[in-house]
Short mmCIF file of C-alpha atoms in Angstrom, two decimals:
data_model
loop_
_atom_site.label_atom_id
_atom_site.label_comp_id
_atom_site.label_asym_id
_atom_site.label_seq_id
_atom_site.Cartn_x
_atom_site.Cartn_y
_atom_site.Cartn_z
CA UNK A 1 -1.10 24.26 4.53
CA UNK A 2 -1.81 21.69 1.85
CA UNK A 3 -4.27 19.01 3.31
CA UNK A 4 -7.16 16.46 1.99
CA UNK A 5 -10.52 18.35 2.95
CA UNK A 6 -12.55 14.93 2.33
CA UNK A 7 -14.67 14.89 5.16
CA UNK A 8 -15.53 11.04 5.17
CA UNK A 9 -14.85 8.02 3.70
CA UNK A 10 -15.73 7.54 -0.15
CA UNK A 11 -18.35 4.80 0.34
CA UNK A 12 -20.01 7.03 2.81
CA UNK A 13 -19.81 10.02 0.28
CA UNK A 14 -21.20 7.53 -2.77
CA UNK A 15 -24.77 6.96 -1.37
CA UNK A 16 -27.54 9.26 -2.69
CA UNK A 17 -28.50 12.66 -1.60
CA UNK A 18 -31.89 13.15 -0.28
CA UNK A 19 -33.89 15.19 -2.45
CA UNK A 20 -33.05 18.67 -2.04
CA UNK A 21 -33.96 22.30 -3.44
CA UNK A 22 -31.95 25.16 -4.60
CA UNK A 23 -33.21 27.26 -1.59
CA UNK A 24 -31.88 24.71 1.18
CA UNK A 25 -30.79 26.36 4.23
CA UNK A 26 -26.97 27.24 4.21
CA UNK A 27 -25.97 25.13 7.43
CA UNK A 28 -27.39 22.24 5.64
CA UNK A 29 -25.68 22.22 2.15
CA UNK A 30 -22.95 19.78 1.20
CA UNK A 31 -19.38 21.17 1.29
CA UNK A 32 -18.21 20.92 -2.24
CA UNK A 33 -15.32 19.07 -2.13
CA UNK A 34 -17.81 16.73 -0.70
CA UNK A 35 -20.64 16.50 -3.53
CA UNK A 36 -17.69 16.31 -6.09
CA UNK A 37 -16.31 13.24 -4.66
CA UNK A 38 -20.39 11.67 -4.39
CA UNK A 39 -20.90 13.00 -8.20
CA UNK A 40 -17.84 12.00 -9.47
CA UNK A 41 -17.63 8.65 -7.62
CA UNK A 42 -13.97 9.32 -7.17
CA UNK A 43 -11.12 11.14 -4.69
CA UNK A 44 -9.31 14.26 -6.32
CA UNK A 45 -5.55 13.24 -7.68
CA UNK A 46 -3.78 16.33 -5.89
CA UNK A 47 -5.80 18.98 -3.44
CA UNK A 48 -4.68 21.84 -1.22
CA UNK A 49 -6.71 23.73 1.19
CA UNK A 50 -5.90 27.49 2.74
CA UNK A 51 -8.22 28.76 4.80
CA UNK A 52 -10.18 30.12 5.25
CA UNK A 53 -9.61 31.35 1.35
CA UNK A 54 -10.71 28.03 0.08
CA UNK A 55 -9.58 25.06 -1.49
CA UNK A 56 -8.79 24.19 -5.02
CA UNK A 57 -8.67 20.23 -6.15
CA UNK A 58 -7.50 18.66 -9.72
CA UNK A 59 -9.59 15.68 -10.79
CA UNK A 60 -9.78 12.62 -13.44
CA UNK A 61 -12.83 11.36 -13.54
CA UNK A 62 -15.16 9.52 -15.94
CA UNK A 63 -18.71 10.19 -18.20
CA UNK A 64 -21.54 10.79 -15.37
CA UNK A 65 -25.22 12.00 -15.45
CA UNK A 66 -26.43 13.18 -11.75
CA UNK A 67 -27.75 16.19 -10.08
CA UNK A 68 -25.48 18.31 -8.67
CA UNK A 69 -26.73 19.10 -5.31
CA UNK A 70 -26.69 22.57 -2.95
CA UNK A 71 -23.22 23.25 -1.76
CA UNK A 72 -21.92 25.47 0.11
CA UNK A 73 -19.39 26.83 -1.75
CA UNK A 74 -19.20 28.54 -4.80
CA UNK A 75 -17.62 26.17 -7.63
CA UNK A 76 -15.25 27.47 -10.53
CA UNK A 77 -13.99 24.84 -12.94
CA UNK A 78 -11.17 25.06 -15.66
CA UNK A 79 -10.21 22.69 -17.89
CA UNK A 80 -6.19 21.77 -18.60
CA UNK A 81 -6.23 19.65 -21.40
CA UNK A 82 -8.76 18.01 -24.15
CA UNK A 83 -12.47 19.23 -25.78
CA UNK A 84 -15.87 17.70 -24.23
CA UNK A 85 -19.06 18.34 -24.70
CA UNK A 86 -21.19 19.46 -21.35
CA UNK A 87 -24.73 19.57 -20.61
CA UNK A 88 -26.64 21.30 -17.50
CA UNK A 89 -30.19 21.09 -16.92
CA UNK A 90 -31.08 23.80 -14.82
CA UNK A 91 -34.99 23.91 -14.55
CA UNK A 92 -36.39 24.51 -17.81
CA UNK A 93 -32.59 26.03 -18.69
CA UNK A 94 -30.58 23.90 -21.22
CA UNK A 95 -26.80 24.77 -21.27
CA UNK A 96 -24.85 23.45 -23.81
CA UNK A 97 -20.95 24.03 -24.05
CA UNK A 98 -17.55 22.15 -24.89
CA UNK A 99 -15.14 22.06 -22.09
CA UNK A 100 -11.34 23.04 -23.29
CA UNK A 101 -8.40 25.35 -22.17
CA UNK A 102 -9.50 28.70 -21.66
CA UNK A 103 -13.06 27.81 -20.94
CA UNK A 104 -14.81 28.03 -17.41
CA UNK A 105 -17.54 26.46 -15.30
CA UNK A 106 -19.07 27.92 -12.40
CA UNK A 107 -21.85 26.52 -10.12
CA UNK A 108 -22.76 29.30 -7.75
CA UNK A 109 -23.52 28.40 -3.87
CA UNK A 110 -26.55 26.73 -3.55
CA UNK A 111 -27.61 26.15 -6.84
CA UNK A 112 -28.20 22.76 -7.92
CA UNK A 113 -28.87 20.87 -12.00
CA UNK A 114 -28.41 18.37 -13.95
CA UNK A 115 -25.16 17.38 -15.37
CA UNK A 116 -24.62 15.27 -18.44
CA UNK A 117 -20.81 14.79 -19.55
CA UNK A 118 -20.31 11.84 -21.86
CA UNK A 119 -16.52 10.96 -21.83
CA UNK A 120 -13.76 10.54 -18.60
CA UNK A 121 -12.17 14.50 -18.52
CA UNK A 122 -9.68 16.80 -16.70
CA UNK A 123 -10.68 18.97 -14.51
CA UNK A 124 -9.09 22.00 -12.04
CA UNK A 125 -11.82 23.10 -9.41
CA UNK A 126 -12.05 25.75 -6.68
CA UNK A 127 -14.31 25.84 -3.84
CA UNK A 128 -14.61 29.48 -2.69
CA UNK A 129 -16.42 30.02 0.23
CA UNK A 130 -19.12 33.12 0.17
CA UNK A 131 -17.89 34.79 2.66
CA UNK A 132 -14.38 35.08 0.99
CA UNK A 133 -16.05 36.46 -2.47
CA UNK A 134 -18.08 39.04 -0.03
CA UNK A 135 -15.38 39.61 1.78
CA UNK A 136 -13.32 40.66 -1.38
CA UNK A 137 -15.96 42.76 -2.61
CA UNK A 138 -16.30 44.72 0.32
CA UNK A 139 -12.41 45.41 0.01
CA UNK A 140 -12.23 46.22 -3.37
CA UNK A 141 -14.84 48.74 -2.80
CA UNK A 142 -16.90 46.88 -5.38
CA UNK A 143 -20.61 48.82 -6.07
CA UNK A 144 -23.75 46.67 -5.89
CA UNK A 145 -22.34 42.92 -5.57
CA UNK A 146 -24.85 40.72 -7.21
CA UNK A 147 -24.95 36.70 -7.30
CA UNK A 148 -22.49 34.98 -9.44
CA UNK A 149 -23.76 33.87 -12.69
CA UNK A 150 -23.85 30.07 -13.95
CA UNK A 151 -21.20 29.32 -16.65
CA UNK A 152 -20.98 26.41 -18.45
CA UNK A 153 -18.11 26.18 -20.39
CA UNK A 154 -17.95 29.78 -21.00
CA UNK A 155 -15.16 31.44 -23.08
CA UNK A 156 -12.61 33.20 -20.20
CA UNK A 157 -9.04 32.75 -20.96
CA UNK A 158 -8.06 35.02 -17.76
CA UNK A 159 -10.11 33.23 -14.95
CA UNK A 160 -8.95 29.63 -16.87
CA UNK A 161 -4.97 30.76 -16.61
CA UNK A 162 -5.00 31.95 -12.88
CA UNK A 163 -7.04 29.04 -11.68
CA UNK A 164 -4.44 26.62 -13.90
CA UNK A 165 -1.51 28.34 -12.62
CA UNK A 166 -3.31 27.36 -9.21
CA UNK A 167 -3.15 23.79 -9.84
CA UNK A 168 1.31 23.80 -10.54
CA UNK A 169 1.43 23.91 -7.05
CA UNK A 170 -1.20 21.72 -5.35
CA UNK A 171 1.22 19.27 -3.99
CA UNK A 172 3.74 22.25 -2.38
CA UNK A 173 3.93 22.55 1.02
CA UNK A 174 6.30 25.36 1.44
CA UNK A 175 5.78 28.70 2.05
CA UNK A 176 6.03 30.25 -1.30
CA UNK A 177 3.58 27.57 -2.76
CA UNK A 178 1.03 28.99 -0.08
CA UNK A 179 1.11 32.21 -0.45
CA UNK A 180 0.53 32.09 -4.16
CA UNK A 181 -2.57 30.13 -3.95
CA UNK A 182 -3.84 32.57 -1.62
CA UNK A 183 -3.17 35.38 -4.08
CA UNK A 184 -4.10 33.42 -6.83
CA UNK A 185 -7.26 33.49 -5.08
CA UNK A 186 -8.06 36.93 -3.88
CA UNK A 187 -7.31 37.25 -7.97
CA UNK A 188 -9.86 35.05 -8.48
CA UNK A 189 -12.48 36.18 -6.91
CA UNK A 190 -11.64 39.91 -8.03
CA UNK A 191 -12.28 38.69 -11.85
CA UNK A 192 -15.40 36.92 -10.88
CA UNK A 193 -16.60 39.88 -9.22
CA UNK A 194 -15.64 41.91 -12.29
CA UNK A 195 -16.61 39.14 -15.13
CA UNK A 196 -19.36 37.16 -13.83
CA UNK A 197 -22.14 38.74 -11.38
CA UNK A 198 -25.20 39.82 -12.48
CA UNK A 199 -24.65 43.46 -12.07
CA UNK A 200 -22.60 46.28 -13.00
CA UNK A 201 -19.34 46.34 -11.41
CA UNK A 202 -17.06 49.39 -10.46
CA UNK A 203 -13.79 49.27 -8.53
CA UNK A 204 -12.52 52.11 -6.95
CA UNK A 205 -9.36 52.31 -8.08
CA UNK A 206 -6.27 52.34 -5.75
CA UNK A 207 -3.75 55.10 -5.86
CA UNK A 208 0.33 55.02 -4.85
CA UNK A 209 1.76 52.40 -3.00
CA UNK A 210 2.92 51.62 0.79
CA UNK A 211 4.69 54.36 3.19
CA UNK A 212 8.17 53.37 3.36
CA UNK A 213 7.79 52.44 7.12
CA UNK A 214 4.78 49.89 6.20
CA UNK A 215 7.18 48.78 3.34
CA UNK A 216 10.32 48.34 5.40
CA UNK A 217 8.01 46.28 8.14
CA UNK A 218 6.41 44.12 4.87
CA UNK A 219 9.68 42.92 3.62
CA UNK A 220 11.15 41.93 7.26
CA UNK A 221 8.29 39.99 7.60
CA UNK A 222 8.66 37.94 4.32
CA UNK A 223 12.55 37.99 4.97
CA UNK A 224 11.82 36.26 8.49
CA UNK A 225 12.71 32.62 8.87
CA UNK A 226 9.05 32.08 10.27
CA UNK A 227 6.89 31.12 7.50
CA UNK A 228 4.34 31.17 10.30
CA UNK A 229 4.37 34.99 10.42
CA UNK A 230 4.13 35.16 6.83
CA UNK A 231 0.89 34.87 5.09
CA UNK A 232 -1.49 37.54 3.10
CA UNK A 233 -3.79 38.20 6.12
CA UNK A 234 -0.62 38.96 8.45
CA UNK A 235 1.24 40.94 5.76
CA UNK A 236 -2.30 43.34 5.49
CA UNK A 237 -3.22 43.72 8.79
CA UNK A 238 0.23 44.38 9.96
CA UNK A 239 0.04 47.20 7.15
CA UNK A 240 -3.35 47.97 7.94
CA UNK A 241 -4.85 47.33 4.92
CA UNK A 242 -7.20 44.79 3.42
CA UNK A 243 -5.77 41.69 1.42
CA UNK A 244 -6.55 43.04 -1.79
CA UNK A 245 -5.49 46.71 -1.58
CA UNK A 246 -2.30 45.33 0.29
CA UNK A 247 -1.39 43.27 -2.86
CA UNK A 248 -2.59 46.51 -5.28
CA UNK A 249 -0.40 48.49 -2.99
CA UNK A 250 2.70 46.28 -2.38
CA UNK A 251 3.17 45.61 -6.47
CA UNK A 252 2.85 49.70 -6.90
CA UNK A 253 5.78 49.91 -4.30
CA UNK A 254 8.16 46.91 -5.82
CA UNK A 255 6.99 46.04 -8.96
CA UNK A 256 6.38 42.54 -7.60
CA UNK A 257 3.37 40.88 -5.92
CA UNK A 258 4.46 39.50 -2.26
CA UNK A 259 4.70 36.12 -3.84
CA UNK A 260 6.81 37.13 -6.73
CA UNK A 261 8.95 39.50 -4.42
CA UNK A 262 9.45 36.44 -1.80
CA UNK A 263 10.24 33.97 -4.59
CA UNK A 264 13.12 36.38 -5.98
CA UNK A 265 14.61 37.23 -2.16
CA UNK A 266 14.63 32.52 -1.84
CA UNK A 267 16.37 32.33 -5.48
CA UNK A 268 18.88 35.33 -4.26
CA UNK A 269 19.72 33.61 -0.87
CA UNK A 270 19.84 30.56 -2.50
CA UNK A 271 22.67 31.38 -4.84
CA UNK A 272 24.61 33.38 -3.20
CA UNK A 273 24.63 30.03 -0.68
CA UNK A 274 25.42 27.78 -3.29
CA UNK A 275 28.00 30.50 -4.73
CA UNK A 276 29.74 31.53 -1.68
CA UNK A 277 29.65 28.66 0.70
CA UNK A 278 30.95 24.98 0.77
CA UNK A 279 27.45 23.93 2.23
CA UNK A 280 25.65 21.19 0.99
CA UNK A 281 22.63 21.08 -0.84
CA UNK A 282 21.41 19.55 1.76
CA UNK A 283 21.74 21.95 4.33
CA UNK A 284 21.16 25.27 1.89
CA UNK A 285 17.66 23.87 1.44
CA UNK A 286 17.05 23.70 4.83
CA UNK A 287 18.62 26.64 5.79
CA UNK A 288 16.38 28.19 3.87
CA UNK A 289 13.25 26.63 4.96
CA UNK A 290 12.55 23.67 1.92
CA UNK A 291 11.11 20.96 3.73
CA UNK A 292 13.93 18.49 1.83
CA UNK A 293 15.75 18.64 -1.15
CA UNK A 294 13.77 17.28 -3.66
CA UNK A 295 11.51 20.02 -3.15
CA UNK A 296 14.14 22.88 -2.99
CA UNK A 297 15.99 21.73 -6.12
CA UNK A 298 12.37 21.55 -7.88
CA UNK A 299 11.52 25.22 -6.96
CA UNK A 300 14.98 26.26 -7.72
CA UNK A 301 14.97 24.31 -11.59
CA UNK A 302 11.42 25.65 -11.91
CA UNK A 303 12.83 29.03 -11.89
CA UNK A 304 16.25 28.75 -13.45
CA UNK A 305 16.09 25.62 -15.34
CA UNK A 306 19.57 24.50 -13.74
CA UNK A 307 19.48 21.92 -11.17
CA UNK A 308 21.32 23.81 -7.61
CA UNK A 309 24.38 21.30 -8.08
CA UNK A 310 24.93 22.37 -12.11
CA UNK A 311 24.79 26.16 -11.24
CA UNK A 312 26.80 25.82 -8.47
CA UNK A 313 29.50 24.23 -11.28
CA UNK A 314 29.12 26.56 -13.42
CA UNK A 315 28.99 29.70 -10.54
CA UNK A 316 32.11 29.21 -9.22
#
């Protein structure tokens, strides 16, 4: 579920790193959500953790010039809105790139550098954990994984859009909103796998969908009215199947990812609710697990641009 993953206070996370090299032990490496927060002398606006998948965080910050220390996780940056200039000192490597939609940073576990950036600037960041991106690689039957290239600022419109659409649902709470950032990070880490390692990269690829019977069990479990029984992990291993060839699988069966397919069956209850009952908004929200109205009415104008009270007008 959505959560802060700061691990202290910020005056405690403020004070200066001992000096530290690239090839520091894992145990002892900073959690990145925690060397942001030191480096950018501030707390993330909105952040939402899902492990063990990771964690992504949208920041405002201002200009800085520090070393970024070891972390522990691997760190993959896109930018929403404006154009800034970046500079990371990496050894004797200069890197030199402007920060904008569609462009991507990435700070690989346990590297460290110097970071120049001269101007306050938006910023969306993930913190995958290594075993998730090894984990994913192993399940996409990915040949010869190799480490994950530094990017600064480097031209990816595809990795910039999925970890953006990430960020529409930091503050969400509810089922749906979970699921997708889980997908939206086994996605993730599949395009970083495929785009930016240092080897060649081949996917085997996956043929025909789910048996019927592994179907039929998929869709009771997303139809359930625990959203504790629902997440990726349960919906593979229930089908026997890893995360990734699950969602492969699942979208060759339906035509829909689990989120998509799960968003459409919450829309479909929740008109036919708002149609065919005298309930009140109230109660169809809860009824179909929205933690209050505000947030059911949100999800339902995100994806009909009617407010539930209008279309129920204009439905019956």
């Amino acid at each position: 579920m959505s959560r802060p993953m700061l691990r202290d206070t910020l005056e405690a996370l403020l004070v200066a790193p001992k000096s530290r090299h690239g090839d520091l032990p894992i145990a002892d490496r900073r959690p990145a959500d925690v060397e942001m927060a030191r480096v950018l002398k501030t707390t993330p606006l909105r952040m939402a953790s899902d492990p063990p998948s990771g964690a992504i965080a949208y920041w405002v910050h201002g200009a800085l010039h520090a070393v970024v220390e070891p972390m522990a996780e691997h760190v993959v940056m896109a930018y929403p809105v404006g154009s800034q200039q970046l500079e990371r000192r990496t050894g004797k490597s200069v890197a030199i790139g402007t920060a904008r939609p569609g462009a991507v940073t990435i700070i690989p576990a346990g590297s460290t550098s110097r970071w120049d950036i001269h101007q306050s600037m938006n910023v969306v960041q993930l913190y995958l954990p290594r075993a998730t991106l090894e984990r994913i690689s192993v399940e996409a039957d990915k040949i010869a994984p190799g480490d994950l290239l530094e990017r600064t600022a480097h031209l990816d419109p595809t990795t910039s859009r999925l970890l953006l659409s990430a960020a529409d649902v930091l503050d969400g709470r509810e089922l749906l909103d979970v699921l997708f950032r889980q997908q939206v990070t086994v996605l993730l880490a599949t395009r970083l796998l495929t785009a930016h390692t240092g080897s060649s990269t081949a996917f085997q690829p996956t043929l025909g969908g789910l048996t019927p019977k592994t179907l039929r069990r998929a869709i009771e479990r997303l139809r359930s009215d625990s959203d504790g029984d629902v997440s990726l992990a349960a919906l593979a291993s229930d089908a026997g199947l890893s995360r990734y060839h699950f969602c492969r699988a699942f979208k060759e069966s339906t035509g829909l990812s689990p989120h998509a397919w799960l968003r459409q069956h919450r829309l479909e209850q929740a008109m036919n609710m708002l149609r065919d009952t005298d309930d009140s908004i109230v109660s169809v929200a809860a009824g179909l697990g929205y933690s209050s109205q505000a947030a059911f009415a949100a999800a339902f104008r995100k994806l009909t641009s009617e407010t539930p009270s209008n279309w129920r007008r204009r439905a019956r």
